[in-house]
Coordinates of C-alpha atoms in Angstrom, one line a residue:
M14 CA 89.8 71.9 114.8
A15 CA 86.9 74.2 115.8
S16 CA 86.0 76.8 113.3
S17 CA 86.4 80.5 113.9
S18 CA 83.7 82.6 115.5
V19 CA 83.1 86.4 115.9
W20 CA 81.7 87.9 119.0
S21 CA 80.3 91.4 119.8
W22 CA 79.2 93.4 122.8
G23 CA 78.4 97.0 123.9
W24 CA 75.8 99.5 122.7
P25 CA 73.6 98.0 120.0
N26 CA 72.9 101.4 118.3
E27 CA 72.4 101.3 114.6
G28 CA 73.0 97.6 114.3
V29 CA 76.8 97.7 115.2
L30 CA 76.7 94.4 117.1
G31 CA 75.7 92.5 114.0
T32 CA 73.2 90.4 115.9
Q33 CA 70.0 92.3 115.1
A34 CA 70.0 93.3 118.7
D35 CA 69.0 96.7 117.4
L36 CA 67.2 99.6 118.9
Q37 CA 63.8 98.9 117.3
T38 CA 62.0 101.1 119.7
P39 CA 63.4 103.4 122.5
E40 CA 61.9 101.1 125.1
E41 CA 64.4 98.4 124.0
L42 CA 67.4 100.4 124.9
E43 CA 69.6 97.9 126.7
F44 CA 73.3 97.3 126.5
V45 CA 74.9 94.0 125.7
T46 CA 77.5 93.6 128.5
T47 CA 78.9 90.1 127.7
P48 CA 80.3 88.7 124.4
T49 CA 77.6 87.5 122.1
Q50 CA 78.3 85.3 119.0
I51 CA 77.5 86.6 115.5
Q52 CA 76.5 84.1 112.9
I53 CA 79.0 84.3 109.9
P54 CA 78.3 81.7 107.1
V55 CA 82.0 81.3 106.3
E56 CA 85.1 81.1 108.5
A57 CA 86.5 84.6 109.4
S58 CA 90.1 85.5 109.2
S59 CA 90.1 89.2 110.4
I60 CA 87.8 91.8 111.9
S61 CA 87.8 95.6 112.1
C62 CA 85.6 98.4 113.5
G63 CA 84.9 102.0 112.7
M64 CA 83.0 104.4 114.9
F65 CA 79.6 102.9 113.9
H66 CA 80.4 100.2 111.3
C67 CA 82.1 96.8 111.2
H68 CA 83.8 94.5 108.7
V69 CA 84.7 90.8 108.8
L70 CA 87.2 89.5 106.3
L71 CA 86.3 85.9 105.4
S72 CA 88.8 83.1 104.6
T73 CA 87.6 83.3 101.0
G74 CA 88.7 86.9 100.6
H75 CA 85.1 88.3 100.8
I76 CA 84.0 91.0 103.3
Y77 CA 80.8 91.1 105.4
S78 CA 79.8 94.4 106.9
W79 CA 77.1 95.9 109.0
G80 CA 76.3 99.1 111.0
R81 CA 75.7 102.7 109.8
T82 CA 75.4 103.0 106.0
A83 CA 76.0 106.8 105.6
N84 CA 78.7 107.8 103.0
G85 CA 78.9 104.2 101.7
R86 CA 81.1 103.1 104.5
L87 CA 79.7 99.5 104.4
G88 CA 80.9 99.0 100.8
F89 CA 77.5 99.0 99.1
P90 CA 74.7 101.5 98.5
S91 CA 71.7 101.3 100.8
K92 CA 68.5 103.2 101.3
K93 CA 68.5 102.1 104.9
E94 CA 70.2 104.2 107.6
W95 CA 71.8 101.1 109.0
V96 CA 72.2 97.3 108.5
S97 CA 71.9 95.2 111.6
E98 CA 73.2 91.8 110.3
P99 CA 76.4 90.8 108.4
T100 CA 75.8 91.5 104.7
L101 CA 78.1 90.5 101.8
V102 CA 80.0 93.4 100.1
P103 CA 79.2 92.8 96.4
T104 CA 82.5 93.3 94.6
P105 CA 84.7 91.1 92.3
L106 CA 87.7 92.1 94.3
R107 CA 89.2 89.7 96.9
F108 CA 91.0 90.9 99.9
V109 CA 93.7 89.8 102.3
K110 CA 93.6 92.7 104.8
I111 CA 91.0 95.2 106.0
A112 CA 91.0 98.4 108.1
C113 CA 88.1 100.5 109.2
G114 CA 88.4 104.3 109.8
H115 CA 86.0 106.6 111.4
H116 CA 83.7 106.9 108.3
H117 CA 85.7 105.1 105.6
S118 CA 87.5 101.8 105.1
L119 CA 90.6 100.4 103.4
A120 CA 91.6 96.9 102.2
I121 CA 94.5 95.2 100.5
T122 CA 93.5 93.1 97.5
S123 CA 94.8 89.7 96.7
D124 CA 97.3 91.2 94.2
G125 CA 98.6 93.8 96.7
K126 CA 96.6 96.9 95.6
V127 CA 94.8 99.2 98.1
A128 CA 91.1 99.8 97.7
S129 CA 89.0 102.2 99.7
W130 CA 85.4 103.2 100.2
G131 CA 83.2 105.4 102.4
S132 CA 83.5 109.1 103.2
G133 CA 85.8 111.1 101.1
Y134 CA 85.2 114.5 102.6
S135 CA 88.8 114.9 103.8
G136 CA 90.3 113.1 100.8
Q137 CA 90.8 110.0 103.0
C138 CA 89.7 107.6 100.2
G139 CA 92.6 108.7 98.1
H140 CA 90.8 109.0 94.8
G141 CA 91.7 112.6 94.0
T142 CA 88.3 113.9 95.1
R143 CA 86.4 114.7 98.2
K144 CA 83.4 112.7 97.1
D145 CA 82.1 109.6 98.9
S146 CA 82.7 106.1 97.4
E147 CA 80.0 103.6 97.9
V148 CA 81.8 100.5 96.7
P149 CA 85.4 99.3 97.1
T150 CA 87.5 101.0 94.5
V151 CA 91.3 100.5 93.9
I152 CA 93.2 103.7 94.4
A153 CA 94.5 104.5 90.9
A154 CA 97.4 106.7 91.9
I155 CA 99.2 103.8 93.7
S156 CA 97.8 100.9 91.7
H157 CA 101.3 100.1 90.2
L158 CA 102.6 99.2 93.7
K159 CA 102.1 96.3 96.0
F160 CA 101.3 96.9 99.6
T161 CA 101.6 95.0 102.9
E162 CA 100.1 97.2 105.6
I163 CA 97.2 99.7 105.8
S164 CA 95.7 101.9 108.6
A165 CA 92.6 104.0 108.4
G166 CA 92.3 106.9 110.8
Y167 CA 89.5 109.4 111.5
Y168 CA 90.1 111.6 108.4
H169 CA 93.4 110.2 106.9
S170 CA 94.9 107.0 105.7
I171 CA 98.3 105.3 105.6
A172 CA 99.6 102.4 103.5
I173 CA 103.1 100.7 103.5
D174 CA 104.4 99.2 100.2
E175 CA 106.5 96.1 99.9
N176 CA 109.7 98.3 100.0
G177 CA 108.7 99.7 103.4
E178 CA 107.8 103.1 102.1
M179 CA 104.9 105.0 103.5
W180 CA 102.1 106.6 101.5
I181 CA 99.7 108.9 103.3
W182 CA 96.7 111.0 102.4
G183 CA 93.6 112.8 103.8
T184 CA 93.5 115.8 106.2
G185 CA 96.7 117.0 107.8
K186 CA 95.7 120.1 109.7
E187 CA 97.1 118.7 113.0
G188 CA 100.3 117.4 111.4
Q189 CA 99.0 113.8 111.2
L190 CA 100.2 113.4 107.6
G191 CA 103.8 114.1 108.6
L192 CA 104.6 116.0 105.4
G193 CA 105.9 119.1 107.1
D194 CA 103.1 121.3 105.6
K195 CA 99.8 122.6 106.9
D196 CA 97.8 121.9 103.8
L197 CA 94.3 121.0 104.8
F198 CA 93.8 118.1 102.4
H199 CA 95.7 115.7 100.2
S200 CA 93.1 113.7 98.3
T201 CA 95.7 111.4 96.6
P202 CA 98.4 109.4 98.3
V203 CA 101.7 111.2 98.9
L204 CA 105.0 109.4 99.5
L205 CA 106.3 110.2 103.0
K206 CA 110.0 110.5 102.3
V207 CA 112.0 110.6 105.6
R208 CA 115.7 110.2 106.1
R209 CA 118.0 110.0 109.1
E210 CA 120.0 113.0 110.1
Q211 CA 122.9 113.4 112.6
G212 CA 121.3 111.8 115.7
P213 CA 119.3 108.5 116.0
K214 CA 116.3 110.6 117.1
D215 CA 116.5 113.1 114.3
V216 CA 114.8 112.7 110.9
C217 CA 113.9 115.2 108.2
L218 CA 111.6 115.2 105.2
L219 CA 113.2 114.4 101.9
S220 CA 110.8 116.3 99.6
E221 CA 111.9 117.7 96.3
K222 CA 112.2 121.1 98.0
H223 CA 114.6 119.8 100.6
E224 CA 116.6 117.8 98.0
S225 CA 117.2 120.7 95.7
K226 CA 118.3 122.9 98.7
D227 CA 120.7 120.3 99.9
K228 CA 122.3 119.8 96.5
A229 CA 122.8 123.5 96.1
S230 CA 124.4 124.0 99.5
D231 CA 126.6 120.9 99.7
A232 CA 130.2 121.7 99.0
K233 CA 131.4 118.1 99.3
P234 CA 129.6 114.9 98.6
K235 CA 128.1 113.3 101.7
A236 CA 127.6 109.7 102.6
P237 CA 124.1 108.4 101.7
K238 CA 121.6 108.8 104.5
K239 CA 119.6 105.9 105.8
I240 CA 116.1 106.0 104.5
F241 CA 113.2 105.5 107.0
K242 CA 111.6 102.1 106.3
A243 CA 108.4 101.1 108.0
V244 CA 106.9 97.6 108.8
F245 CA 103.8 98.8 110.7
A246 CA 101.7 102.0 110.7
A247 CA 98.8 103.4 112.8
A248 CA 96.5 106.3 112.0
G249 CA 94.4 107.9 114.7
E250 CA 92.3 111.1 114.9
H251 CA 95.1 113.7 115.2
N252 CA 98.2 111.4 115.1
S253 CA 100.1 108.9 113.1
A254 CA 102.9 106.5 113.9
A255 CA 105.2 104.0 112.2
L256 CA 107.5 101.2 113.4
T257 CA 110.8 100.1 111.9
K258 CA 112.3 96.6 111.7
K259 CA 114.5 97.5 114.6
G260 CA 111.5 98.3 116.8
E261 CA 111.9 102.0 116.7
L262 CA 108.7 104.0 117.1
F263 CA 108.2 107.2 115.2
I264 CA 105.2 109.4 116.0
W265 CA 103.8 112.7 114.8
G266 CA 100.6 114.9 114.8
G267 CA 98.7 116.5 117.6
N268 CA 100.1 117.0 121.1
Q269 CA 97.3 118.8 123.0
Y270 CA 97.1 116.0 125.5
G271 CA 100.7 114.7 125.3
Q272 CA 100.0 112.2 122.6
L273 CA 103.5 112.5 121.3
G274 CA 104.9 110.9 124.5
N275 CA 107.8 113.4 124.7
G276 CA 107.1 114.5 128.2
I277 CA 105.4 117.8 127.3
V278 CA 102.0 119.0 126.3
G279 CA 102.4 121.5 123.5
P280 CA 102.2 122.2 119.8
S281 CA 101.7 119.6 117.1
S282 CA 104.6 117.9 115.3
F283 CA 104.3 118.1 111.5
V284 CA 107.2 115.7 110.9
P285 CA 108.0 112.2 112.4
H286 CA 110.1 112.0 115.6
M287 CA 111.4 108.9 117.4
L288 CA 109.8 108.1 120.7
T289 CA 112.1 107.8 123.7
S290 CA 111.1 106.5 127.1
I291 CA 111.9 107.6 130.6
F292 CA 112.4 103.8 131.3
G293 CA 115.3 103.7 128.9
P294 CA 115.6 102.2 125.4
L295 CA 112.6 100.2 124.4
S296 CA 111.8 98.1 121.3
W297 CA 108.2 98.4 120.1
K298 CA 106.0 96.0 118.1
S299 CA 102.6 97.8 117.8
I300 CA 100.8 101.0 118.5
T301 CA 97.1 102.0 118.5
F302 CA 95.4 105.4 118.9
G303 CA 92.4 106.5 120.8
T304 CA 90.8 110.0 120.4
C305 CA 93.4 111.6 122.7
H306 CA 95.5 108.7 124.0
V307 CA 98.0 106.1 122.8
I308 CA 98.7 102.5 123.7
A309 CA 101.9 100.8 122.4
L310 CA 103.3 97.4 123.0
T311 CA 107.0 96.6 123.5
D312 CA 108.5 93.5 121.9
T313 CA 108.3 91.8 125.3
G314 CA 104.5 92.3 125.4
V315 CA 104.4 95.2 128.0
P316 CA 101.6 97.7 127.2
Y317 CA 102.4 101.4 127.7
Y318 CA 99.9 104.2 127.8
W319 CA 100.1 108.0 127.4
G320 CA 97.9 111.0 126.5
R321 CA 94.6 111.8 128.2
T322 CA 93.4 109.0 130.5
M323 CA 90.2 107.2 129.6
D324 CA 88.7 107.6 133.0
Q325 CA 86.5 110.5 134.1
N326 CA 89.4 112.3 135.7
L327 CA 90.8 113.1 132.3
T328 CA 94.4 113.1 133.6
I329 CA 97.1 113.9 131.1
L330 CA 100.1 111.5 130.9
S331 CA 102.8 113.0 128.6
D332 CA 105.3 110.2 129.1
P333 CA 104.7 106.5 128.3
T334 CA 103.4 104.7 131.4
P335 CA 103.0 100.9 131.9
L336 CA 99.5 99.6 132.0
L337 CA 99.1 97.3 135.0
S338 CA 96.6 94.8 136.4
P339 CA 94.3 95.7 139.3
D340 CA 96.8 94.6 141.9
H341 CA 99.4 96.8 140.1
T342 CA 101.5 93.9 138.9
A343 CA 102.6 93.2 135.4
L344 CA 100.4 91.1 133.2
E345 CA 101.5 88.1 131.1
P346 CA 102.9 89.3 127.8
I347 CA 100.3 91.1 125.6
K348 CA 100.1 90.0 122.0
Y349 CA 97.9 92.7 120.6
S350 CA 96.0 95.8 121.7
K351 CA 93.3 98.1 120.2
T352 CA 91.6 101.3 121.1
L353 CA 89.5 103.9 119.3
T354 CA 87.6 106.4 121.6
T355 CA 87.5 105.9 125.3
H356 CA 88.0 102.1 125.9
A357 CA 90.7 99.6 125.0
L358 CA 91.2 95.8 124.7
C359 CA 94.3 93.7 124.9
I360 CA 95.0 90.0 124.0
T361 CA 97.5 88.0 125.9
E362 CA 100.1 85.7 124.4
G363 CA 99.5 82.0 124.9
K364 CA 95.9 81.6 126.2
G365 CA 94.6 84.5 124.1
E366 CA 92.6 86.0 126.9
I367 CA 91.1 89.5 126.7
Y368 CA 91.7 92.4 129.1
A369 CA 89.7 95.5 129.0
T370 CA 90.0 99.0 130.4
G371 CA 88.5 102.5 130.1
V372 CA 84.9 103.8 129.9
G373 CA 82.3 101.0 130.2
E374 CA 79.0 102.8 130.6
Y375 CA 77.7 101.3 127.4
G376 CA 78.8 97.7 128.2
Q377 CA 81.7 98.0 125.8
L378 CA 84.2 96.4 128.2
G379 CA 82.4 93.1 128.2
L380 CA 82.7 92.7 131.9
S381 CA 78.9 92.1 132.6
T382 CA 78.6 95.7 134.0
I383 CA 78.4 99.3 132.8
S384 CA 81.2 100.4 135.1
S385 CA 84.4 102.0 134.0
E386 CA 87.9 100.5 134.8
K387 CA 91.1 102.4 135.4
E388 CA 93.2 99.2 135.2
L389 CA 93.1 96.2 132.8
R390 CA 90.6 93.6 133.9
K391 CA 90.1 90.2 132.3
I392 CA 86.9 89.3 130.5
P393 CA 86.0 86.0 132.3
S394 CA 85.9 82.6 130.6
F395 CA 87.0 84.0 127.2
S396 CA 90.2 82.5 125.6
E397 CA 91.8 81.5 122.3
V398 CA 91.1 85.0 120.9
S399 CA 93.1 85.8 117.7
E400 CA 92.0 89.4 117.1
I401 CA 90.1 92.2 118.7
A402 CA 88.5 95.3 117.3
V403 CA 87.2 98.4 119.1
G404 CA 84.4 100.7 117.9
G405 CA 83.0 103.9 119.3
Y406 CA 80.8 102.2 122.0
H407 CA 81.1 98.5 121.1
S408 CA 83.8 95.8 120.7
L409 CA 84.4 92.7 118.5
A410 CA 86.5 89.6 119.1
L411 CA 87.6 86.9 116.7
V412 CA 88.2 83.4 118.1
K413 CA 90.6 81.1 116.2
A414 CA 91.1 83.1 113.0
A415 CA 91.0 81.1 109.8
K416 CA 93.7 81.5 107.1
I417 CA 93.0 83.3 103.9
N418 CA 92.6 80.7 101.1
I419 CA 91.5 82.4 97.8
T420 CA 90.8 79.9 95.1
K421 CA 89.1 79.8 91.7
D422 CA 85.9 78.8 93.6
S423 CA 86.2 82.2 95.4
D424 CA 84.6 84.1 92.5
P425 CA 81.8 86.7 92.4
N426 CA 79.2 84.0 91.6
L427 CA 78.8 82.8 95.1
P428 CA 76.3 80.2 96.1
D429 CA 73.1 81.7 97.3
R430 CA 73.8 80.8 100.9
F431 CA 76.8 83.2 100.8
K432 CA 75.0 86.1 99.1
Q433 CA 73.0 87.0 102.1
P434 CA 73.0 85.5 105.6
S435 CA 70.8 82.4 105.3
S436 CA 68.6 83.5 108.1
K437 CA 68.4 86.4 110.5
A438 CA 71.7 86.5 112.4
A439 CA 71.3 83.7 114.9
V440 CA 73.2 84.5 118.0
Q441 CA 74.2 82.5 121.0
A442 CA 74.6 84.3 124.4
F443 CA 78.1 83.9 125.8
G444 CA 78.2 81.3 128.5
S445 CA 80.7 78.4 128.7
D446 CA 84.0 77.8 127.0
N447 CA 82.2 75.2 124.7
S448 CA 80.0 78.0 123.3
M449 CA 82.9 80.1 122.1
A450 CA 84.3 78.0 119.3
G451 CA 81.2 78.3 117.1
S452 CA 80.6 76.2 114.0
S453 CA 79.9 76.9 110.4
D454 CA 77.2 74.2 110.5
S455 CA 75.6 75.4 113.7
T456 CA 71.8 75.3 113.7
A457 CA 71.4 77.7 116.7
T458 CA 68.3 79.7 116.4
A459 CA 68.5 81.6 119.6
N460 CA 66.3 84.7 119.8
P461 CA 68.5 87.8 119.8
R462 CA 66.3 89.3 122.5
N463 CA 67.5 86.6 124.9
I464 CA 71.0 88.1 125.0
E465 CA 72.2 89.0 128.5
R466 CA 71.7 92.7 128.9
V467 CA 71.8 95.4 131.5
S468 CA 69.3 98.3 131.6
P469 CA 71.3 101.5 132.0
P470 CA 70.7 104.1 134.8
R471 CA 68.1 106.7 134.0
A472 CA 70.7 109.5 133.2
I473 CA 72.6 107.4 130.7
R474 CA 69.3 106.0 129.3
E475 CA 67.9 109.5 128.7
S476 CA 71.1 110.7 127.1
A477 CA 71.3 107.8 124.7
L478 CA 67.6 107.9 123.9
E479 CA 68.0 111.6 123.0
E480 CA 70.8 110.7 120.6
V481 CA 68.8 107.9 119.0
K482 CA 65.9 110.2 118.3
K483 CA 68.2 112.8 116.8
T484 CA 69.9 110.2 114.6
R485 CA 66.7 108.7 113.4
S486 CA 65.2 112.1 112.5
R487 CA 68.0 112.9 110.0
R488 CA 67.2 112.4 106.4
F489 CA 69.5 110.0 104.6
S490 CA 69.9 112.5 101.8
S491 CA 71.0 115.3 104.1
R492 CA 74.0 113.2 105.2
R493 CA 75.2 113.2 101.6
E494 CA 75.4 117.0 101.4
S495 CA 78.9 118.4 101.7
K496 CA 77.8 121.6 103.4
G497 CA 78.4 121.3 107.1
K498 CA 79.4 117.6 106.8
E499 CA 82.6 118.0 108.8
Q500 CA 80.6 119.6 111.7
E501 CA 78.1 116.7 111.5
Y502 CA 81.0 114.2 111.7
R503 CA 82.3 115.7 114.9
T504 CA 78.9 115.7 116.5
E505 CA 77.5 112.4 115.4
S506 CA 78.8 110.5 118.5
P507 CA 76.5 110.3 121.5
K508 CA 76.9 113.0 124.0
K509 CA 78.5 112.1 127.3
P510 CA 75.7 111.1 129.7
S511 CA 75.1 113.7 132.3
K512 CA 75.6 112.8 135.9
R513 CA 72.5 113.1 138.1

């Protein structure tokens, strides 16, 4: 059986492609528009992307990371502004699941605990402080529990324990914590207690305040309410969502662009509400958030989309709408979907092919162009994909994921060949089906500069160059200052290229 392999494409700013196809000089500004293999010394089992950083979880339970280093988001301290090749995260912890947020990361350890690292400005690391964490650190407040699911948003985090209860922390000013309050920050995890009310769509918070009020006003004992139990959760920028075993989808947070999918554009929801569809009752299996849009999959593999569209028309869809192929026919069932800012990827069941849609002006769709797509289009000659990850202006794909196998040999004293990549990340430009599988004993030494690229139009080039110069002029120490940090976060993404 062929070993797993990891592939990347898009804008190579600050090393996010993991291939050393980095912007060494402004003259080298070119976008990688087709999937390109990253050399990983051990088989990979999972991948995840933040805005400008990436993680790969190895079958041994170790993590490799690369990209922007600010706030400790890579899991290790560094004097460099970015790392352009996969680098081992030096920690004695072993992990079974990872999740990248905008500036921070989460992981579940082999014994079921939740660890976090990166920016803590909004309390999203959960350590009871708003300080950054440069190394993976177990969240003490919930270390007595075992967890099965995690999701890292822009400025908040979610974890589901083995009993299906949700813990949530970070910023909640748009209602994304679902706690019913408008407190700006919760820097330690808070249990989201939600119970059923009269109707199937109605839920209410079961906080201590609500409980005491109910007990005082109840003249007769009432039958126990069904407690909301989750099997999957998603955290975005302004929203959160959870799925139940029955396939019910609950969503809350911002609704400026119709992200709640309730048919209206209006105020935020500070408590969870069950999503209903104009197409009738639907059972859901996953959901993912972009900046102002949502993509969810039904249990039959049909992708639905709502919120602000990813094209330049910026149309608002306040009701879930099926995503179709270019000929406006349904696709084969979709297994998994992922989005983050303005583009999205989907994997099909069976063949494991990738379909892409959204903004493509940085090559992030992997379609050999820098054009945007309104419908889902297949990345040619790419199959057997197990997992996808979407960053700000780049994408990752994992082919044939390996299973986690943590043994006594998987200890901190790794062989030298695992401590750092044995050589500069050798990459292999995507071409034939045979080149996708990859091999741990591969001796490929392809020059990263031979990757297939597309030179962007002048307007896009100038805009991106301006951002690169701005980024490189910042002092690393200034990024660590708390004053004005939130404003920096919201402006650190490249400006939208001007149209000339």
